[in-house]
């Protein structure tokens, strides 16, 4: 959306993966599966007709019956975009 010159967008996603030919840490747990959640936030502001300031944030969390496949991560980036 556009709010007083600011553009803000958000997105969220849920995913599920089932790997029928791979086993998890414990073979008694059957096949490997993974579920995950991702959320993104993007904010930008046009400073001039050719220069835009932006920032992005992403959160991702993955769950699995294999401990090696589990993780949580936060990513932040920002910068200036120059259009010519």
PDB file of N, CA, C and O in Angstrom:
ATOM      1  N   UNK A   1       0.837  -1.184   0.000  1.00  0.00           N
ATOM      2  CA  UNK A   1       0.000   0.000   0.000  1.00  0.00           C
ATOM      3  C   UNK A   1       0.885   1.251   0.000  1.00  0.00           C
ATOM      4  O   UNK A   1       2.048   1.200   0.342  1.00  0.00           O
ATOM      5  N   UNK A   2       0.302   2.385  -0.365  1.00  0.00           N
ATOM      6  CA  UNK A   2       1.029   3.647  -0.423  1.00  0.00           C
ATOM      7  C   UNK A   2       0.506   4.531   0.703  1.00  0.00           C
ATOM      8  O   UNK A   2      -0.659   4.897   0.736  1.00  0.00           O
ATOM      9  N   UNK A   3       1.355   4.870   1.667  1.00  0.00           N
ATOM     10  CA  UNK A   3       0.959   5.618   2.854  1.00  0.00           C
ATOM     11  C   UNK A   3       1.851   6.843   2.975  1.00  0.00           C
ATOM     12  O   UNK A   3       3.003   6.740   3.400  1.00  0.00           O
ATOM     13  N   UNK A   4       1.350   7.993   2.556  1.00  0.00           N
ATOM     14  CA  UNK A   4       2.095   9.259   2.652  1.00  0.00           C
ATOM     15  C   UNK A   4       3.495   9.155   2.040  1.00  0.00           C
ATOM     16  O   UNK A   4       4.479   9.553   2.656  1.00  0.00           O
ATOM     17  N   UNK A   5       3.592   8.580   0.851  1.00  0.00           N
ATOM     18  CA  UNK A   5       4.875   8.454   0.173  1.00  0.00           C
ATOM     19  C   UNK A   5       5.645   7.185   0.490  1.00  0.00           C
ATOM     20  O   UNK A   5       6.639   6.890  -0.141  1.00  0.00           O
ATOM     21  N   UNK A   6       5.194   6.435   1.478  1.00  0.00           N
ATOM     22  CA  UNK A   6       5.822   5.164   1.839  1.00  0.00           C
ATOM     23  C   UNK A   6       5.080   4.031   1.142  1.00  0.00           C
ATOM     24  O   UNK A   6       3.856   4.013   1.098  1.00  0.00           O
ATOM     25  N   UNK A   7       5.804   3.062   0.626  1.00  0.00           N
ATOM     26  CA  UNK A   7       5.196   1.841   0.085  1.00  0.00           C
ATOM     27  C   UNK A   7       5.564   0.700   1.021  1.00  0.00           C
ATOM     28  O   UNK A   7       6.742   0.493   1.332  1.00  0.00           O
ATOM     29  N   UNK A   8       4.552  -0.014   1.461  1.00  0.00           N
ATOM     30  CA  UNK A   8       4.747  -1.105   2.418  1.00  0.00           C
ATOM     31  C   UNK A   8       4.048  -2.349   1.889  1.00  0.00           C
ATOM     32  O   UNK A   8       2.892  -2.280   1.466  1.00  0.00           O
ATOM     33  N   UNK A   9       4.751  -3.486   1.905  1.00  0.00           N
ATOM     34  CA  UNK A   9       4.128  -4.745   1.507  1.00  0.00           C
ATOM     35  C   UNK A   9       4.580  -5.845   2.465  1.00  0.00           C
ATOM     36  O   UNK A   9       5.684  -5.800   3.007  1.00  0.00           O
ATOM     37  N   UNK A  10       3.706  -6.811   2.659  1.00  0.00           N
ATOM     38  CA  UNK A  10       4.000  -7.942   3.535  1.00  0.00           C
ATOM     39  C   UNK A  10       3.507  -9.217   2.872  1.00  0.00           C
ATOM     40  O   UNK A  10       2.546  -9.188   2.093  1.00  0.00           O
ATOM     41  N   UNK A  11       4.178 -10.310   3.190  1.00  0.00           N
ATOM     42  CA  UNK A  11       3.819 -11.594   2.607  1.00  0.00           C
ATOM     43  C   UNK A  11       4.143 -12.683   3.623  1.00  0.00           C
ATOM     44  O   UNK A  11       5.149 -12.592   4.337  1.00  0.00           O
ATOM     45  N   UNK A  12       3.317 -13.706   3.671  1.00  0.00           N
ATOM     46  CA  UNK A  12       3.575 -14.858   4.538  1.00  0.00           C
ATOM     47  C   UNK A  12       3.278 -16.124   3.752  1.00  0.00           C
ATOM     48  O   UNK A  12       2.390 -16.139   2.897  1.00  0.00           O
ATOM     49  N   UNK A  13       4.026 -17.176   4.043  1.00  0.00           N
ATOM     50  CA  UNK A  13       3.823 -18.440   3.339  1.00  0.00           C
ATOM     51  C   UNK A  13       4.087 -19.602   4.291  1.00  0.00           C
ATOM     52  O   UNK A  13       4.941 -19.522   5.175  1.00  0.00           O
ATOM     53  N   UNK A  14       3.340 -20.672   4.093  1.00  0.00           N
ATOM     54  CA  UNK A  14       3.518 -21.917   4.823  1.00  0.00           C
ATOM     55  C   UNK A  14       3.809 -22.994   3.782  1.00  0.00           C
ATOM     56  O   UNK A  14       3.210 -22.996   2.711  1.00  0.00           O
ATOM     57  N   UNK A  15       4.731 -23.878   4.093  1.00  0.00           N
ATOM     58  CA  UNK A  15       5.045 -24.934   3.138  1.00  0.00           C
ATOM     59  C   UNK A  15       5.212 -26.271   3.856  1.00  0.00           C
ATOM     60  O   UNK A  15       5.530 -26.326   5.041  1.00  0.00           O
ATOM     61  N   UNK A  16       4.980 -27.330   3.108  1.00  0.00           N
ATOM     62  CA  UNK A  16       5.129 -28.691   3.619  1.00  0.00           C
ATOM     63  C   UNK A  16       5.801 -29.532   2.541  1.00  0.00           C
ATOM     64  O   UNK A  16       5.387 -29.499   1.381  1.00  0.00           O
ATOM     65  N   UNK A  17       6.853 -30.239   2.921  1.00  0.00           N
ATOM     66  CA  UNK A  17       7.551 -31.138   2.013  1.00  0.00           C
ATOM     67  C   UNK A  17       7.574 -32.532   2.626  1.00  0.00           C
ATOM     68  O   UNK A  17       7.835 -32.680   3.817  1.00  0.00           O
ATOM     69  N   UNK A  18       7.300 -33.530   1.812  1.00  0.00           N
ATOM     70  CA  UNK A  18       7.358 -34.929   2.230  1.00  0.00           C
ATOM     71  C   UNK A  18       8.314 -35.635   1.272  1.00  0.00           C
ATOM     72  O   UNK A  18       8.133 -35.565   0.058  1.00  0.00           O
ATOM     73  N   UNK A  19       9.341 -36.278   1.820  1.00  0.00           N
ATOM     74  CA  UNK A  19      10.344 -36.964   1.005  1.00  0.00           C
ATOM     75  C   UNK A  19      10.185 -38.470   1.200  1.00  0.00           C
ATOM     76  O   UNK A  19      10.760 -39.058   2.114  1.00  0.00           O
ATOM     77  N   UNK A  20       9.395 -39.128   0.350  1.00  0.00           N
ATOM     78  CA  UNK A  20       9.054 -40.536   0.574  1.00  0.00           C
ATOM     79  C   UNK A  20      10.218 -41.510   0.414  1.00  0.00           C
ATOM     80  O   UNK A  20      10.123 -42.645   0.880  1.00  0.00           O
ATOM     81  N   UNK A  21      11.330 -41.087  -0.171  1.00  0.00           N
ATOM     82  CA  UNK A  21      12.452 -42.000  -0.382  1.00  0.00           C
ATOM     83  C   UNK A  21      13.649 -41.686   0.503  1.00  0.00           C
ATOM     84  O   UNK A  21      14.718 -42.251   0.317  1.00  0.00           O
ATOM     85  N   UNK A  22      13.467 -40.765   1.478  1.00  0.00           N
ATOM     86  CA  UNK A  22      14.535 -40.439   2.420  1.00  0.00           C
ATOM     87  C   UNK A  22      14.040 -40.705   3.829  1.00  0.00           C
ATOM     88  O   UNK A  22      12.890 -40.418   4.149  1.00  0.00           O
ATOM     89  N   UNK A  23      14.917 -41.241   4.673  1.00  0.00           N
ATOM     90  CA  UNK A  23      14.535 -41.494   6.061  1.00  0.00           C
ATOM     91  C   UNK A  23      15.062 -40.381   6.952  1.00  0.00           C
ATOM     92  O   UNK A  23      16.045 -39.722   6.632  1.00  0.00           O
ATOM     93  N   UNK A  24      14.399 -40.196   8.074  1.00  0.00           N
ATOM     94  CA  UNK A  24      14.792 -39.173   9.048  1.00  0.00           C
ATOM     95  C   UNK A  24      15.918 -39.703   9.930  1.00  0.00           C
ATOM     96  O   UNK A  24      16.413 -40.808   9.734  1.00  0.00           O
ATOM     97  N   UNK A  25      16.323 -38.895  10.950  1.00  0.00           N
ATOM     98  CA  UNK A  25      17.363 -39.301  11.904  1.00  0.00           C
ATOM     99  C   UNK A  25      17.089 -40.697  12.458  1.00  0.00           C
ATOM    100  O   UNK A  25      17.965 -41.535  12.520  1.00  0.00           O
ATOM    101  N   UNK A  26      15.882 -40.900  12.876  1.00  0.00           N
ATOM    102  CA  UNK A  26      15.461 -42.158  13.486  1.00  0.00           C
ATOM    103  C   UNK A  26      14.633 -42.927  12.456  1.00  0.00           C
ATOM    104  O   UNK A  26      13.527 -42.505  12.129  1.00  0.00           O
ATOM    105  N   UNK A  27      15.128 -44.035  11.941  1.00  0.00           N
ATOM    106  CA  UNK A  27      14.391 -44.774  10.905  1.00  0.00           C
ATOM    107  C   UNK A  27      12.981 -45.179  11.323  1.00  0.00           C
ATOM    108  O   UNK A  27      12.120 -45.382  10.483  1.00  0.00           O
ATOM    109  N   UNK A  28      12.735 -45.262  12.632  1.00  0.00           N
ATOM    110  CA  UNK A  28      11.392 -45.607  13.098  1.00  0.00           C
ATOM    111  C   UNK A  28      10.399 -44.461  12.876  1.00  0.00           C
ATOM    112  O   UNK A  28       9.196 -44.653  12.949  1.00  0.00           O
ATOM    113  N   UNK A  29      10.905 -43.260  12.618  1.00  0.00           N
ATOM    114  CA  UNK A  29      10.022 -42.120  12.360  1.00  0.00           C
ATOM    115  C   UNK A  29       9.527 -42.092  10.911  1.00  0.00           C
ATOM    116  O   UNK A  29       8.869 -41.171  10.488  1.00  0.00           O
ATOM    117  N   UNK A  30       9.897 -43.100  10.146  1.00  0.00           N
ATOM    118  CA  UNK A  30       9.497 -43.220   8.738  1.00  0.00           C
ATOM    119  C   UNK A  30      10.243 -42.242   7.855  1.00  0.00           C
ATOM    120  O   UNK A  30      11.402 -41.959   8.067  1.00  0.00           O
ATOM    121  N   UNK A  31       9.541 -41.694   6.885  1.00  0.00           N
ATOM    122  CA  UNK A  31      10.211 -40.853   5.890  1.00  0.00           C
ATOM    123  C   UNK A  31      10.395 -39.425   6.395  1.00  0.00           C
ATOM    124  O   UNK A  31       9.728 -38.977   7.319  1.00  0.00           O
ATOM    125  N   UNK A  32      11.283 -38.733   5.728  1.00  0.00           N
ATOM    126  CA  UNK A  32      11.614 -37.358   6.091  1.00  0.00           C
ATOM    127  C   UNK A  32      10.498 -36.397   5.680  1.00  0.00           C
ATOM    128  O   UNK A  32       9.940 -36.512   4.591  1.00  0.00           O
ATOM    129  N   UNK A  33      10.168 -35.469   6.558  1.00  0.00           N
ATOM    130  CA  UNK A  33       9.243 -34.393   6.208  1.00  0.00           C
ATOM    131  C   UNK A  33       9.788 -33.077   6.739  1.00  0.00           C
ATOM    132  O   UNK A  33      10.622 -33.050   7.635  1.00  0.00           O
ATOM    133  N   UNK A  34       9.293 -32.013   6.168  1.00  0.00           N
ATOM    134  CA  UNK A  34       9.707 -30.664   6.552  1.00  0.00           C
ATOM    135  C   UNK A  34       8.512 -29.735   6.428  1.00  0.00           C
ATOM    136  O   UNK A  34       7.771 -29.797   5.451  1.00  0.00           O
ATOM    137  N   UNK A  35       8.293 -28.897   7.420  1.00  0.00           N
ATOM    138  CA  UNK A  35       7.303 -27.837   7.329  1.00  0.00           C
ATOM    139  C   UNK A  35       8.006 -26.522   7.634  1.00  0.00           C
ATOM    140  O   UNK A  35       9.010 -26.498   8.352  1.00  0.00           O
ATOM    141  N   UNK A  36       7.496 -25.459   7.076  1.00  0.00           N
ATOM    142  CA  UNK A  36       8.156 -24.192   7.299  1.00  0.00           C
ATOM    143  C   UNK A  36       7.216 -23.015   7.177  1.00  0.00           C
ATOM    144  O   UNK A  36       6.131 -23.114   6.598  1.00  0.00           O
ATOM    145  N   UNK A  37       7.652 -21.908   7.742  1.00  0.00           N
ATOM    146  CA  UNK A  37       6.905 -20.662   7.709  1.00  0.00           C
ATOM    147  C   UNK A  37       7.875 -19.550   7.334  1.00  0.00           C
ATOM    148  O   UNK A  37       8.985 -19.484   7.851  1.00  0.00           O
ATOM    149  N   UNK A  38       7.452 -18.691   6.415  1.00  0.00           N
ATOM    150  CA  UNK A  38       8.254 -17.548   5.999  1.00  0.00           C
ATOM    151  C   UNK A  38       7.390 -16.296   6.032  1.00  0.00           C
ATOM    152  O   UNK A  38       6.243 -16.329   5.589  1.00  0.00           O
ATOM    153  N   UNK A  39       7.940 -15.193   6.549  1.00  0.00           N
ATOM    154  CA  UNK A  39       7.249 -13.903   6.552  1.00  0.00           C
ATOM    155  C   UNK A  39       8.219 -12.848   6.019  1.00  0.00           C
ATOM    156  O   UNK A  39       9.401 -12.838   6.382  1.00  0.00           O
ATOM    157  N   UNK A  40       7.724 -11.987   5.136  1.00  0.00           N
ATOM    158  CA  UNK A  40       8.530 -10.925   4.536  1.00  0.00           C
ATOM    159  C   UNK A  40       7.846  -9.580   4.727  1.00  0.00           C
ATOM    160  O   UNK A  40       6.620  -9.491   4.625  1.00  0.00           O
ATOM    161  N   UNK A  41       8.651  -8.549   4.949  1.00  0.00           N
ATOM    162  CA  UNK A  41       8.159  -7.179   5.031  1.00  0.00           C
ATOM    163  C   UNK A  41       9.078  -6.307   4.183  1.00  0.00           C
ATOM    164  O   UNK A  41      10.308  -6.382   4.316  1.00  0.00           O
ATOM    165  N   UNK A  42       8.505  -5.503   3.292  1.00  0.00           N
ATOM    166  CA  UNK A  42       9.276  -4.604   2.426  1.00  0.00           C
ATOM    167  C   UNK A  42       8.729  -3.190   2.611  1.00  0.00           C
ATOM    168  O   UNK A  42       7.523  -2.971   2.536  1.00  0.00           O
ATOM    169  N   UNK A  43       9.637  -2.240   2.847  1.00  0.00           N
ATOM    170  CA  UNK A  43       9.272  -0.833   3.030  1.00  0.00           C
ATOM    171  C   UNK A  43      10.161  -0.006   2.116  1.00  0.00           C
ATOM    172  O   UNK A  43      11.370  -0.238   2.052  1.00  0.00           O
ATOM    173  N   UNK A  44       9.561   0.949   1.407  1.00  0.00           N
ATOM    174  CA  UNK A  44      10.369   1.841   0.581  1.00  0.00           C
ATOM    175  C   UNK A  44       9.785   3.234   0.552  1.00  0.00           C
ATOM    176  O   UNK A  44       8.596   3.428   0.775  1.00  0.00           O
ATOM    177  N   UNK A  45      10.661   4.177   0.276  1.00  0.00           N
ATOM    178  CA  UNK A  45      10.257   5.587   0.177  1.00  0.00           C
ATOM    179  C   UNK A  45      11.061   6.234  -0.941  1.00  0.00           C
ATOM    180  O   UNK A  45      12.294   6.179  -0.933  1.00  0.00           O
ATOM    181  N   UNK A  46      10.356   6.830  -1.884  1.00  0.00           N
ATOM    182  CA  UNK A  46      11.022   7.540  -2.979  1.00  0.00           C
ATOM    183  C   UNK A  46      11.484   8.891  -2.441  1.00  0.00           C
ATOM    184  O   UNK A  46      10.694   9.676  -1.917  1.00  0.00           O
ATOM    185  N   UNK A  47      12.799   9.137  -2.527  1.00  0.00           N
ATOM    186  CA  UNK A  47      13.388  10.376  -2.027  1.00  0.00           C
ATOM    187  C   UNK A  47      13.403  11.459  -3.111  1.00  0.00           C
ATOM    188  O   UNK A  47      13.187  12.627  -2.817  1.00  0.00           O
ATOM    189  N   UNK A  48      13.705  11.052  -4.335  1.00  0.00           N
ATOM    190  CA  UNK A  48      13.663  11.947  -5.490  1.00  0.00           C
ATOM    191  C   UNK A  48      13.071  11.141  -6.637  1.00  0.00           C
ATOM    192  O   UNK A  48      12.763   9.950  -6.462  1.00  0.00           O
ATOM    193  N   UNK A  49      12.931  11.747  -7.809  1.00  0.00           N
ATOM    194  CA  UNK A  49      12.378  10.988  -8.930  1.00  0.00           C
ATOM    195  C   UNK A  49      13.309   9.874  -9.387  1.00  0.00           C
ATOM    196  O   UNK A  49      12.906   8.980 -10.108  1.00  0.00           O
ATOM    197  N   UNK A  50      14.567   9.855  -8.930  1.00  0.00           N
ATOM    198  CA  UNK A  50      15.520   8.832  -9.349  1.00  0.00           C
ATOM    199  C   UNK A  50      16.144   8.041  -8.193  1.00  0.00           C
ATOM    200  O   UNK A  50      16.928   7.135  -8.405  1.00  0.00           O
ATOM    201  N   UNK A  51      15.799   8.361  -6.930  1.00  0.00           N
ATOM    202  CA  UNK A  51      16.426   7.712  -5.778  1.00  0.00           C
ATOM    203  C   UNK A  51      15.365   7.204  -4.796  1.00  0.00           C
ATOM    204  O   UNK A  51      14.488   7.964  -4.371  1.00  0.00           O
ATOM    205  N   UNK A  52      15.467   5.920  -4.442  1.00  0.00           N
ATOM    206  CA  UNK A  52      14.517   5.289  -3.522  1.00  0.00           C
ATOM    207  C   UNK A  52      15.286   4.620  -2.387  1.00  0.00           C
ATOM    208  O   UNK A  52      16.273   3.922  -2.611  1.00  0.00           O
ATOM    209  N   UNK A  53      14.819   4.824  -1.172  1.00  0.00           N
ATOM    210  CA  UNK A  53      15.356   4.179   0.021  1.00  0.00           C
ATOM    211  C   UNK A  53      14.488   2.953   0.312  1.00  0.00           C
ATOM    212  O   UNK A  53      13.265   3.032   0.226  1.00  0.00           O
ATOM    213  N   UNK A  54      15.107   1.803   0.660  1.00  0.00           N
ATOM    214  CA  UNK A  54      14.304   0.613   0.939  1.00  0.00           C
ATOM    215  C   UNK A  54      14.886  -0.191   2.098  1.00  0.00           C
ATOM    216  O   UNK A  54      16.071  -0.089   2.425  1.00  0.00           O
ATOM    217  N   UNK A  55      14.030  -1.020   2.711  1.00  0.00           N
ATOM    218  CA  UNK A  55      14.439  -1.956   3.760  1.00  0.00           C
ATOM    219  C   UNK A  55      13.590  -3.212   3.629  1.00  0.00           C
ATOM    220  O   UNK A  55      12.395  -3.142   3.304  1.00  0.00           O
ATOM    221  N   UNK A  56      14.212  -4.358   3.850  1.00  0.00           N
ATOM    222  CA  UNK A  56      13.525  -5.652   3.802  1.00  0.00           C
ATOM    223  C   UNK A  56      13.841  -6.440   5.065  1.00  0.00           C
ATOM    224  O   UNK A  56      14.975  -6.422   5.554  1.00  0.00           O
ATOM    225  N   UNK A  57      12.834  -7.155   5.553  1.00  0.00           N
ATOM    226  CA  UNK A  57      13.003  -8.068   6.691  1.00  0.00           C
ATOM    227  C   UNK A  57      12.371  -9.398   6.314  1.00  0.00           C
ATOM    228  O   UNK A  57      11.267  -9.433   5.758  1.00  0.00           O
ATOM    229  N   UNK A  58      13.083 -10.501   6.593  1.00  0.00           N
ATOM    230  CA  UNK A  58      12.536 -11.832   6.349  1.00  0.00           C
ATOM    231  C   UNK A  58      12.789 -12.709   7.563  1.00  0.00           C
ATOM    232  O   UNK A  58      13.892 -12.720   8.122  1.00  0.00           O
ATOM    233  N   UNK A  59      11.747 -13.443   7.969  1.00  0.00           N
ATOM    234  CA  UNK A  59      11.850 -14.429   9.040  1.00  0.00           C
ATOM    235  C   UNK A  59      11.486 -15.779   8.440  1.00  0.00           C
ATOM    236  O   UNK A  59      10.495 -15.888   7.722  1.00  0.00           O
ATOM    237  N   UNK A  60      12.301 -16.784   8.711  1.00  0.00           N
ATOM    238  CA  UNK A  60      12.012 -18.123   8.213  1.00  0.00           C
ATOM    239  C   UNK A  60      12.280 -19.130   9.321  1.00  0.00           C
ATOM    240  O   UNK A  60      13.302 -19.053  10.004  1.00  0.00           O
ATOM    241  N   UNK A  61      11.343 -20.053   9.497  1.00  0.00           N
ATOM    242  CA  UNK A  61      11.486 -21.104  10.506  1.00  0.00           C
ATOM    243  C   UNK A  61      11.063 -22.424   9.877  1.00  0.00           C
ATOM    244  O   UNK A  61       9.986 -22.506   9.300  1.00  0.00           O
ATOM    245  N   UNK A  62      11.921 -23.438  10.000  1.00  0.00           N
ATOM    246  CA  UNK A  62      11.641 -24.749   9.427  1.00  0.00           C
ATOM    247  C   UNK A  62      11.668 -25.804  10.522  1.00  0.00           C
ATOM    248  O   UNK A  62      12.556 -25.805  11.368  1.00  0.00           O
ATOM    249  N   UNK A  63      10.679 -26.679  10.488  1.00  0.00           N
ATOM    250  CA  UNK A  63      10.564 -27.806  11.427  1.00  0.00           C
ATOM    251  C   UNK A  63      10.689 -29.091  10.619  1.00  0.00           C
ATOM    252  O   UNK A  63      10.217 -29.159   9.488  1.00  0.00           O
ATOM    253  N   UNK A  64      11.294 -30.119  11.210  1.00  0.00           N
ATOM    254  CA  UNK A  64      11.461 -31.387  10.509  1.00  0.00           C
ATOM    255  C   UNK A  64      11.627 -32.501  11.529  1.00  0.00           C
ATOM    256  O   UNK A  64      11.960 -32.252  12.682  1.00  0.00           O
ATOM    257  N   UNK A  65      11.420 -33.742  11.081  1.00  0.00           N
ATOM    258  CA  UNK A  65      11.706 -34.876  11.960  1.00  0.00           C
ATOM    259  C   UNK A  65      13.174 -35.291  11.838  1.00  0.00           C
ATOM    260  O   UNK A  65      13.581 -36.299  12.366  1.00  0.00           O
ATOM    261  N   UNK A  66      13.989 -34.490  11.150  1.00  0.00           N
ATOM    262  CA  UNK A  66      15.439 -34.661  11.079  1.00  0.00           C
ATOM    263  C   UNK A  66      16.057 -33.386  11.661  1.00  0.00           C
ATOM    264  O   UNK A  66      15.892 -32.300  11.113  1.00  0.00           O
ATOM    265  N   UNK A  67      16.777 -33.502  12.752  1.00  0.00           N
ATOM    266  CA  UNK A  67      17.295 -32.324  13.461  1.00  0.00           C
ATOM    267  C   UNK A  67      18.217 -31.462  12.595  1.00  0.00           C
ATOM    268  O   UNK A  67      18.307 -30.256  12.796  1.00  0.00           O
ATOM    269  N   UNK A  68      18.884 -32.043  11.623  1.00  0.00           N
ATOM    270  CA  UNK A  68      19.778 -31.279  10.748  1.00  0.00           C
ATOM    271  C   UNK A  68      18.991 -30.305   9.872  1.00  0.00           C
ATOM    272  O   UNK A  68      19.499 -29.264   9.470  1.00  0.00           O
ATOM    273  N   UNK A  69      17.751 -30.616   9.581  1.00  0.00           N
ATOM    274  CA  UNK A  69      16.927 -29.801   8.686  1.00  0.00           C
ATOM    275  C   UNK A  69      16.177 -28.681   9.409  1.00  0.00           C
ATOM    276  O   UNK A  69      15.472 -27.904   8.763  1.00  0.00           O
ATOM    277  N   UNK A  70      16.286 -28.571  10.734  1.00  0.00           N
ATOM    278  CA  UNK A  70      15.548 -27.559  11.494  1.00  0.00           C
ATOM    279  C   UNK A  70      16.394 -26.290  11.645  1.00  0.00           C
ATOM    280  O   UNK A  70      17.579 -26.371  11.961  1.00  0.00           O
ATOM    281  N   UNK A  71      15.764 -25.146  11.430  1.00  0.00           N
ATOM    282  CA  UNK A  71      16.473 -23.886  11.620  1.00  0.00           C
ATOM    283  C   UNK A  71      15.493 -22.726  11.709  1.00  0.00           C
ATOM    284  O   UNK A  71      14.340 -22.831  11.320  1.00  0.00           O
ATOM    285  N   UNK A  72      15.985 -21.606  12.222  1.00  0.00           N
ATOM    286  CA  UNK A  72      15.251 -20.339  12.236  1.00  0.00           C
ATOM    287  C   UNK A  72      16.254 -19.259  11.865  1.00  0.00           C
ATOM    288  O   UNK A  72      17.408 -19.295  12.303  1.00  0.00           O
ATOM    289  N   UNK A  73      15.819 -18.312  11.039  1.00  0.00           N
ATOM    290  CA  UNK A  73      16.733 -17.278  10.578  1.00  0.00           C
ATOM    291  C   UNK A  73      15.986 -15.962  10.396  1.00  0.00           C
ATOM    292  O   UNK A  73      14.819 -15.948  10.006  1.00  0.00           O
ATOM    293  N   UNK A  74      16.651 -14.869  10.728  1.00  0.00           N
ATOM    294  CA  UNK A  74      16.168 -13.509  10.478  1.00  0.00           C
ATOM    295  C   UNK A  74      17.144 -12.852   9.513  1.00  0.00           C
ATOM    296  O   UNK A  74      18.359 -12.922   9.722  1.00  0.00           O
ATOM    297  N   UNK A  75      16.630 -12.215   8.481  1.00  0.00           N
ATOM    298  CA  UNK A  75      17.472 -11.525   7.511  1.00  0.00           C
ATOM    299  C   UNK A  75      16.976 -10.099   7.348  1.00  0.00           C
ATOM    300  O   UNK A  75      15.779  -9.883   7.160  1.00  0.00           O
ATOM    301  N   UNK A  76      17.896  -9.144   7.431  1.00  0.00           N
ATOM    302  CA  UNK A  76      17.559  -7.729   7.258  1.00  0.00           C
ATOM    303  C   UNK A  76      18.500  -7.148   6.214  1.00  0.00           C
ATOM    304  O   UNK A  76      19.703  -7.417   6.241  1.00  0.00           O
ATOM    305  N   UNK A  77      17.943  -6.391   5.282  1.00  0.00           N
ATOM    306  CA  UNK A  77      18.787  -5.687   4.317  1.00  0.00           C
ATOM    307  C   UNK A  77      18.146  -4.356   3.985  1.00  0.00           C
ATOM    308  O   UNK A  77      16.938  -4.170   4.146  1.00  0.00           O
ATOM    309  N   UNK A  78      18.950  -3.444   3.538  1.00  0.00           N
ATOM    310  CA  UNK A  78      18.445  -2.138   3.180  1.00  0.00           C
ATOM    311  C   UNK A  78      19.407  -1.463   2.226  1.00  0.00           C
ATOM    312  O   UNK A  78      20.539  -1.914   2.043  1.00  0.00           O
ATOM    313  N   UNK A  79      18.947  -0.377   1.623  1.00  0.00           N
ATOM    314  CA  UNK A  79      19.828   0.326   0.716  1.00  0.00           C
ATOM    315  C   UNK A  79      19.133   1.418  -0.046  1.00  0.00           C
ATOM    316  O   UNK A  79      17.998   1.799   0.242  1.00  0.00           O
ATOM    317  N   UNK A  80      19.847   1.915  -1.043  1.00  0.00           N
ATOM    318  CA  UNK A  80      19.339   2.936  -1.939  1.00  0.00           C
ATOM    319  C   UNK A  80      19.272   2.368  -3.339  1.00  0.00           C
ATOM    320  O   UNK A  80      20.180   1.637  -3.757  1.00  0.00           O
ATOM    321  N   UNK A  81      18.218   2.679  -4.037  1.00  0.00           N
ATOM    322  CA  UNK A  81      18.074   2.249  -5.432  1.00  0.00           C
ATOM    323  C   UNK A  81      18.102   3.492  -6.314  1.00  0.00           C
ATOM    324  O   UNK A  81      17.313   4.428  -6.104  1.00  0.00           O
ATOM    325  N   UNK A  82      18.990   3.486  -7.279  1.00  0.00           N
ATOM    326  CA  UNK A  82      19.167   4.610  -8.184  1.00  0.00           C
ATOM    327  C   UNK A  82      18.683   4.206  -9.561  1.00  0.00           C
ATOM    328  O   UNK A  82      19.163   3.242 -10.139  1.00  0.00           O
ATOM    329  N   UNK A  83      17.720   4.918 -10.073  1.00  0.00           N
ATOM    330  CA  UNK A  83      17.169   4.662 -11.405  1.00  0.00           C
ATOM    331  C   UNK A  83      17.677   5.721 -12.359  1.00  0.00           C
ATOM    332  O   UNK A  83      17.639   6.912 -12.059  1.00  0.00           O
ATOM    333  N   UNK A  84      18.164   5.287 -13.511  1.00  0.00           N
ATOM    334  CA  UNK A  84      18.649   6.243 -14.507  1.00  0.00           C
ATOM    335  C   UNK A  84      18.234   5.821 -15.889  1.00  0.00           C
ATOM    336  O   UNK A  84      17.750   4.776 -16.124  1.00  0.00           O
TER     337      UNK A  84
END
